[in-house]
CSV table of C-alpha atoms and ligand atoms in Angstrom, one decimal:
chain,number,residue,atom,x,y,z
J,6,MET,CA,-150.2,222.4,-40.1
J,7,LEU,CA,-149.9,225.9,-41.3
J,8,PRO,CA,-153.1,228.1,-40.8
J,9,ALA,CA,-153.9,230.0,-44.1
J,10,SER,CA,-152.2,233.1,-42.9
J,11,GLU,CA,-150.6,233.6,-39.7
J,12,SER,CA,-148.5,236.6,-38.3
J,13,LEU,CA,-144.7,236.7,-37.8
J,14,GLY,CA,-144.4,239.4,-35.5
J,15,ARG,CA,-144.5,243.2,-35.2
J,16,TYR,CA,-142.0,245.7,-35.0
J,17,GLY,CA,-141.7,249.3,-34.7
J,18,SER,CA,-141.4,252.4,-32.2
J,19,PRO,CA,-141.7,251.9,-29.8
J,20,ALA,CA,-141.0,248.2,-29.9
J,21,PRO,CA,-144.0,246.1,-29.4
J,22,ALA,CA,-143.6,243.1,-26.7
J,23,ALA,CA,-142.1,240.3,-27.9
J,24,THR,CA,-144.7,237.2,-27.7
J,25,ALA,CA,-144.2,233.5,-27.5
J,26,ILE,CA,-145.5,231.4,-30.3
J,27,GLN,CA,-148.9,230.3,-29.2
J,28,THR,CA,-150.1,227.5,-30.3
J,29,ALA,CA,-152.9,225.0,-28.9
J,30,ALA,CA,-152.5,221.0,-28.4
J,31,THR,CA,-154.0,219.7,-31.2
J,32,VAL,CA,-155.2,216.3,-32.1
J,33,VAL,CA,-155.5,215.1,-35.7
J,34,LEU,CA,-157.5,212.0,-36.2
J,35,GLY,CA,-157.8,209.7,-39.3
J,36,VAL,CA,-154.6,211.0,-40.7
J,37,ARG,CA,-153.7,208.5,-44.1
J,38,ALA,CA,-150.7,206.9,-44.8
J,39,CYS,CA,-149.9,209.5,-47.6
J,40,GLU,CA,-150.5,212.1,-45.2
J,41,LEU,CA,-148.2,210.8,-42.5
J,42,ARG,CA,-145.4,210.8,-45.7
J,43,ALA,CA,-146.1,214.4,-46.5
J,44,LEU,CA,-145.7,215.4,-43.0
J,45,GLY,CA,-142.4,213.4,-43.0
J,46,TYR,CA,-141.6,215.2,-46.2
J,47,LEU,CA,-142.7,218.9,-44.4
J,48,ASP,CA,-140.7,218.2,-41.1
J,49,LYS,CA,-137.8,218.0,-43.8
J,50,VAL,CA,-138.7,221.5,-45.2
J,51,PHE,CA,-139.2,222.9,-42.1
J,52,LEU,CA,-137.4,222.0,-39.9
J,53,ALA,CA,-134.4,220.1,-41.2
J,54,GLY,CA,-132.6,222.9,-42.8
J,55,ALA,CA,-130.1,225.5,-42.3
J,56,VAL,CA,-132.7,227.2,-40.7
J,57,GLU,CA,-136.0,226.2,-38.4
J,58,ASP,CA,-139.4,227.7,-38.9
J,59,PRO,CA,-140.1,228.4,-34.9
J,60,SER,CA,-143.7,228.5,-35.8
J,61,TYR,CA,-144.3,224.9,-37.7
J,62,ARG,CA,-141.9,223.4,-34.7
J,63,ALA,CA,-144.1,224.9,-31.9
J,64,ARG,CA,-147.5,223.2,-33.7
J,65,ARG,CA,-145.7,220.2,-34.5
J,66,GLN,CA,-144.7,219.7,-31.1
J,67,ARG,CA,-148.1,220.3,-29.6
J,68,THR,CA,-149.6,218.2,-32.3
J,69,THR,CA,-150.5,214.4,-32.0
J,70,ILE,CA,-151.3,212.2,-35.0
J,71,VAL,CA,-154.0,209.4,-34.9
J,72,SER,CA,-153.9,207.8,-38.3
J,73,CYS,CA,-155.5,205.0,-39.7
J,74,ASP,CA,-155.1,202.4,-42.3
J,75,CYS,CA,-157.1,202.6,-45.2
J,76,VAL,CA,-160.0,200.2,-46.5
J,77,ALA,CA,-161.0,201.9,-48.7
J,78,PHE,CA,-160.1,203.9,-51.5
J,79,ALA,CA,-160.8,206.7,-54.4
J,80,GLU,CA,-159.7,206.1,-57.8
J,81,THR,CA,-157.6,208.7,-57.7
J,82,CYS,CA,-155.3,207.2,-55.1
J,83,PHE,CA,-151.9,206.2,-56.1
J,84,CYS,CA,-149.7,205.6,-53.3
J,85,THR,CA,-148.1,202.4,-54.1
J,86,LEU,CA,-146.8,204.0,-57.6
J,87,VAL,CA,-144.6,206.4,-55.6
J,88,GLY,CA,-143.3,204.0,-53.0
J,89,GLY,CA,-145.8,204.2,-50.7
J,90,ARG,CA,-148.4,201.9,-48.8
J,91,PRO,CA,-152.1,202.2,-47.8
J,92,PHE,CA,-151.3,201.8,-44.1
J,93,ALA,CA,-149.1,203.7,-41.5
J,94,THR,CA,-145.6,202.7,-41.4
J,95,GLY,CA,-144.8,205.3,-39.5
J,96,GLY,CA,-145.1,208.8,-38.3
J,97,HIS,CA,-147.5,208.4,-36.1
J,98,ASP,CA,-148.3,208.4,-32.8
J,99,VAL,CA,-151.5,205.7,-32.5
J,100,ASN,CA,-152.6,203.9,-35.4
J,101,LEU,CA,-156.1,202.2,-35.9
J,102,THR,CA,-157.2,199.8,-37.9
J,103,PRO,CA,-160.6,198.7,-38.3
J,104,LEU,CA,-161.4,195.1,-38.2
J,105,GLU,CA,-164.7,193.8,-38.6
J,106,ASP,CA,-165.0,192.4,-34.4
J,107,GLY,CA,-163.3,196.0,-33.1
J,108,TRP,CA,-160.1,198.2,-33.7
J,109,ILE,CA,-156.4,197.7,-33.5
J,110,VAL,CA,-154.8,200.2,-31.7
J,111,GLU,CA,-151.2,200.9,-32.1
J,112,VAL,CA,-149.4,203.4,-29.8
J,113,THR,CA,-145.8,204.3,-30.9
J,114,SER,CA,-144.9,207.5,-28.9
J,115,GLU,CA,-145.1,209.1,-25.7
J,116,LYS,CA,-147.7,211.5,-27.4
J,117,GLY,CA,-149.9,208.1,-28.0
J,118,HIS,CA,-149.7,207.3,-24.6
J,119,ASN,CA,-150.6,210.2,-23.2
J,120,LEU,CA,-153.3,210.6,-25.4
J,121,LEU,CA,-155.0,207.4,-24.2
J,122,GLY,CA,-154.2,207.7,-20.7
J,123,SER,CA,-156.0,205.5,-18.5
J,124,VAL,CA,-157.6,203.6,-21.3
J,125,GLN,CA,-156.4,200.1,-21.8
J,126,PRO,CA,-157.0,198.2,-24.7
J,127,ALA,CA,-157.0,194.6,-24.7
J,128,GLN,CA,-154.3,193.3,-26.1
J,129,ALA,CA,-154.9,192.2,-29.6
J,130,THR,CA,-154.3,188.1,-30.2
J,131,GLY,CA,-152.4,186.8,-33.0
J,132,GLU,CA,-155.3,185.9,-35.2
J,133,GLN,CA,-156.1,189.7,-35.3
J,134,LEU,CA,-152.7,190.9,-35.9
J,135,ALA,CA,-152.6,188.5,-39.1
J,136,ARG,CA,-156.2,189.5,-40.2
J,137,ARG,CA,-154.5,193.6,-40.0
J,138,GLU,CA,-151.6,191.9,-42.3
J,139,ASP,CA,-154.1,190.3,-44.6
J,140,VAL,CA,-156.5,193.5,-44.7
J,141,ARG,CA,-153.3,195.6,-45.4
J,142,ARG,CA,-151.5,193.3,-48.1
J,143,ARG,CA,-155.1,193.2,-50.0
J,144,MET,CA,-155.6,196.9,-50.2
J,145,THR,CA,-152.1,197.4,-51.6
J,146,GLN,CA,-152.8,195.1,-54.3
J,147,ARG,CA,-155.8,196.6,-54.9
J,148,VAL,CA,-154.7,200.3,-55.2
J,149,ALA,CA,-151.4,198.9,-57.0
J,150,ASP,CA,-154.3,197.1,-59.4
J,151,GLN,CA,-156.1,200.0,-60.2
J,152,ASN,CA,-152.8,202.0,-61.3
J,153,LYS,CA,-151.8,198.9,-63.4
J,154,ALA,CA,-152.0,201.5,-66.7
J,155,PHE,CA,-149.2,203.5,-65.3
J,156,SER,CA,-145.7,202.0,-65.2
J,157,PHE,CA,-143.4,205.1,-64.2
J,158,SER,CA,-141.0,203.9,-61.6
J,159,ALA,CA,-140.9,206.8,-58.7
J,160,GLY,CA,-140.1,207.4,-55.1
J,161,ASP,CA,-138.0,208.8,-52.7
J,162,ALA,CA,-134.8,207.7,-54.7
J,163,ALA,CA,-136.0,207.0,-58.2
J,164,ALA,CA,-136.9,210.0,-60.2
J,165,PRO,CA,-138.5,209.5,-63.5
J,166,LYS,CA,-136.5,211.4,-66.4
J,167,LEU,CA,-138.4,214.0,-67.2
J,168,PRO,CA,-138.2,216.9,-69.7
J,169,GLU,CA,-137.0,220.4,-68.3
J,170,GLY,CA,-139.3,223.3,-67.4
J,171,GLY,CA,-139.0,225.0,-71.2
J,172,ASP,CA,-139.7,222.0,-73.0
J,173,ASP,CA,-142.7,222.2,-75.2
J,174,GLY,CA,-144.1,218.8,-74.2
J,175,TRP,CA,-145.6,220.3,-71.3
J,176,GLN,CA,-148.1,222.5,-73.1
J,177,LYS,CA,-150.1,219.6,-73.9
J,178,PHE,CA,-151.4,219.8,-70.2
J,179,ALA,CA,-150.5,223.6,-69.4
J,180,ALA,CA,-153.3,223.9,-72.1
J,181,ASP,CA,-155.7,222.6,-69.5
J,182,CYS,CA,-154.8,224.6,-66.8
J,183,VAL,CA,-157.1,227.8,-65.9
J,184,GLU,CA,-154.4,228.8,-62.9
J,185,CYS,CA,-156.9,227.9,-60.2
J,186,GLY,CA,-154.4,226.7,-57.7
J,187,GLY,CA,-156.7,223.9,-56.5
J,188,CYS,CA,-153.9,221.5,-56.8
J,189,THR,CA,-151.5,223.6,-54.8
J,190,ASN,CA,-153.8,224.4,-51.8
J,191,ILE,CA,-154.8,220.7,-51.7
J,192,CYS,CA,-151.5,219.1,-51.6
J,193,PRO,CA,-150.4,217.8,-48.7
J,194,THR,CA,-146.8,218.7,-49.2
J,195,CYS,CA,-147.0,221.6,-51.3
J,196,HIS,CA,-145.5,224.6,-49.2
J,197,CYS,CA,-144.8,227.5,-51.0
J,198,PHE,CA,-145.7,230.9,-49.1
J,199,TYR,CA,-146.1,234.5,-49.6
J,200,LEU,CA,-144.6,237.0,-47.1
J,201,TYR,CA,-145.8,240.7,-46.9
J,202,ASP,CA,-146.0,243.6,-44.4
J,203,GLN,CA,-149.1,245.3,-43.0
J,204,THR,CA,-149.3,248.4,-40.8
J,205,PRO,CA,-151.7,247.7,-38.0
J,206,GLY,CA,-151.0,250.9,-36.4
J,207,PRO,CA,-148.9,254.6,-37.5
J,208,SER,CA,-145.2,253.6,-36.1
J,209,THR,CA,-145.5,249.6,-36.2
J,210,PHE,CA,-145.4,246.8,-39.1
J,211,GLU,CA,-146.5,243.4,-39.1
J,212,ARG,CA,-145.1,240.6,-41.2
J,213,VAL,CA,-147.7,238.0,-42.6
J,214,ARG,CA,-147.1,235.0,-43.9
J,215,THR,CA,-149.7,232.9,-46.3
J,216,TRP,CA,-150.3,230.4,-48.6
J,217,ASP,CA,-148.8,230.7,-52.4
J,218,SER,CA,-148.9,229.0,-55.4
J,219,CYS,CA,-146.3,228.2,-58.0
J,220,LEU,CA,-148.8,227.9,-60.4
J,221,LEU,CA,-149.9,231.6,-60.3
J,222,ASN,CA,-148.6,233.9,-62.6
J,223,ALA,CA,-147.5,236.6,-59.6
J,224,TYR,CA,-145.4,233.9,-57.9
J,225,HIS,CA,-142.0,235.0,-57.2
J,226,ARG,CA,-142.5,238.2,-58.9
J,227,MET,CA,-140.6,240.8,-57.0
J,228,ALA,CA,-140.0,244.3,-56.9
J,229,GLY,CA,-137.0,246.2,-58.7
J,230,GLY,CA,-136.4,249.3,-60.1
J,231,VAL,CA,-139.6,251.1,-61.1
J,232,HIS,CA,-141.6,248.4,-61.9
J,233,MET,CA,-142.2,244.8,-60.3
J,234,LYS,CA,-140.2,242.9,-62.5
J,235,LEU,CA,-142.4,240.0,-63.7
J,236,SER,CA,-142.8,236.4,-63.1
J,237,PRO,CA,-139.3,234.3,-63.4
J,238,ARG,CA,-141.7,231.8,-65.1
J,239,PRO,CA,-143.7,233.8,-67.4
J,240,LEU,CA,-144.9,231.1,-69.3
J,241,LEU,CA,-147.5,228.5,-68.0
J,242,LEU,CA,-146.0,225.3,-68.9
J,243,SER,CA,-142.7,226.3,-67.6
J,244,ARG,CA,-145.0,226.8,-64.0
J,245,LEU,CA,-146.8,223.6,-64.4
J,246,ALA,CA,-143.3,221.8,-65.0
J,247,ASN,CA,-142.0,223.5,-62.1
J,248,ARG,CA,-144.6,221.8,-60.0
J,249,VAL,CA,-144.3,218.5,-61.2
J,250,LEU,CA,-140.0,218.3,-61.3
J,251,HIS,CA,-140.4,219.7,-57.5
J,252,LYS,CA,-142.4,216.9,-56.5
J,253,TYR,CA,-140.6,214.4,-58.7
J,254,VAL,CA,-137.0,215.3,-59.3
J,255,TYR,CA,-136.1,218.0,-57.2
J,256,SER,CA,-137.3,216.9,-54.0
J,257,PRO,CA,-135.6,213.7,-53.9
J,258,GLN,CA,-132.8,215.3,-55.2
J,259,GLN,CA,-132.8,218.1,-52.1
J,260,TYR,CA,-134.1,215.8,-49.2
J,261,GLY,CA,-134.0,212.3,-50.0
J,262,LEU,CA,-138.1,211.9,-50.0
J,263,ALA,CA,-140.4,212.1,-53.2
J,264,GLY,CA,-142.7,215.4,-52.9
J,265,CYS,CA,-145.7,213.2,-54.4
J,266,THR,CA,-147.2,210.8,-51.6
J,267,GLY,CA,-149.8,209.3,-54.4
J,268,CYS,CA,-152.7,211.1,-52.2
J,269,GLY,CA,-154.5,212.0,-55.8
J,270,ARG,CA,-156.1,214.8,-54.5
J,271,CYS,CA,-154.7,217.5,-57.3
J,272,ILE,CA,-156.8,215.2,-59.6
J,273,ASP,CA,-159.8,215.3,-57.9
J,274,ALA,CA,-159.3,219.1,-57.3
J,275,CYS,CA,-158.2,220.0,-61.1
J,276,PRO,CA,-161.1,221.5,-63.2
J,277,GLY,CA,-159.0,220.9,-66.2
J,278,ALA,CA,-159.2,217.2,-65.6
J,279,ILE,CA,-154.9,217.2,-65.2
J,280,ASP,CA,-153.8,213.7,-63.9
J,281,ILE,CA,-150.7,214.0,-62.6
J,282,ARG,CA,-150.3,210.3,-63.3
J,283,ARG,CA,-150.6,210.8,-67.0
J,284,VAL,CA,-148.8,213.8,-66.8
J,285,VAL,CA,-145.6,211.8,-65.4
J,286,GLN,CA,-146.2,208.9,-67.4
J,287,GLU,CA,-145.9,210.4,-70.6
J,288,LEU,CA,-143.5,212.7,-70.3
J,289,ALA,CA,-141.1,210.4,-68.5
J,290,ARG,CA,-138.6,209.4,-71.0
P,295,SF4,S1,-151.0,213.4,-55.7
P,295,SF4,FE1,-151.1,215.3,-56.1
P,295,SF4,S2,-151.8,216.5,-54.3
P,295,SF4,FE2,-151.1,214.7,-53.5
P,295,SF4,S3,-149.1,214.7,-53.0
P,295,SF4,FE3,-149.3,214.2,-55.0
P,295,SF4,S4,-148.9,216.1,-56.2
P,295,SF4,FE4,-149.8,216.7,-54.0
P,296,SF4,S1,-155.8,222.4,-60.2
P,296,SF4,FE1,-155.6,222.1,-62.3
P,296,SF4,S2,-156.5,224.2,-63.5
P,296,SF4,FE2,-156.1,224.5,-61.1
P,296,SF4,S3,-153.8,225.3,-61.2
P,296,SF4,FE3,-154.0,223.1,-60.7
P,296,SF4,S4,-153.3,222.2,-62.6
P,296,SF4,FE4,-154.0,224.3,-62.9
């Protein structure tokens, strides 16, 4: 939803003309249920707080979401462990369910109707809808079955009891982390960003926002005194713990939503083979 980096405005003398946030109308196709949940989470972060993010708001309003039920899944998928399901339950404008003889198209918003325009799909039969329910039930069971080895309970309301960030228990996993930031960059709910100023002209400066990663040593380092202050979390185990605690403990407390949707991407991306399911399972007390 957010670009890799963006200008938040130019300032200086003479004052540059104010520009409205320009966003292109966008259709995102094939969004999975775990990503829909992530969008709901980002909406809470960027739109429901005391200060709304106008850039996110502008993009969100111009985006139409076409989701698609999962009919296959990766061995790293675990949405059912964190209260999710492998099919859309909300947050979409149009949802597609593939069946052997076609697609069930479900339109749930004005944006969805506008997208379909004059296209008028035939009414789904009761038998087709029953098959959709059957596909959904079987997919849910298969994802649950592949995660039988994990027994922690997590979700929007249920936070597993994990040790604090300074606890040595985290070191076992931190020892395999090479601080590449891959897990945070690929995660659909991670949203840490970094602000910096640059000078596009002699008397103007520009404020730019770019992605950041809480796993990196320089994260949250602040200017202070003569030298830059060190990271508030100089130990990698604390940073790794913070990421997992933020997903599983702080987010349910702060937003009423889990910060992990079980998409499994951070497991696929990690060169240290760190599996967040195993981290939570082993450290939950
Ligand atoms: S599985 Fe990993 S990448 Fe996916 S939402 Fe959870 S923490 Fe983020
Ligand atoms: S992807 Fe793995 S190695 Fe890279 S920062 Fe994340 S936990 Fe560490």
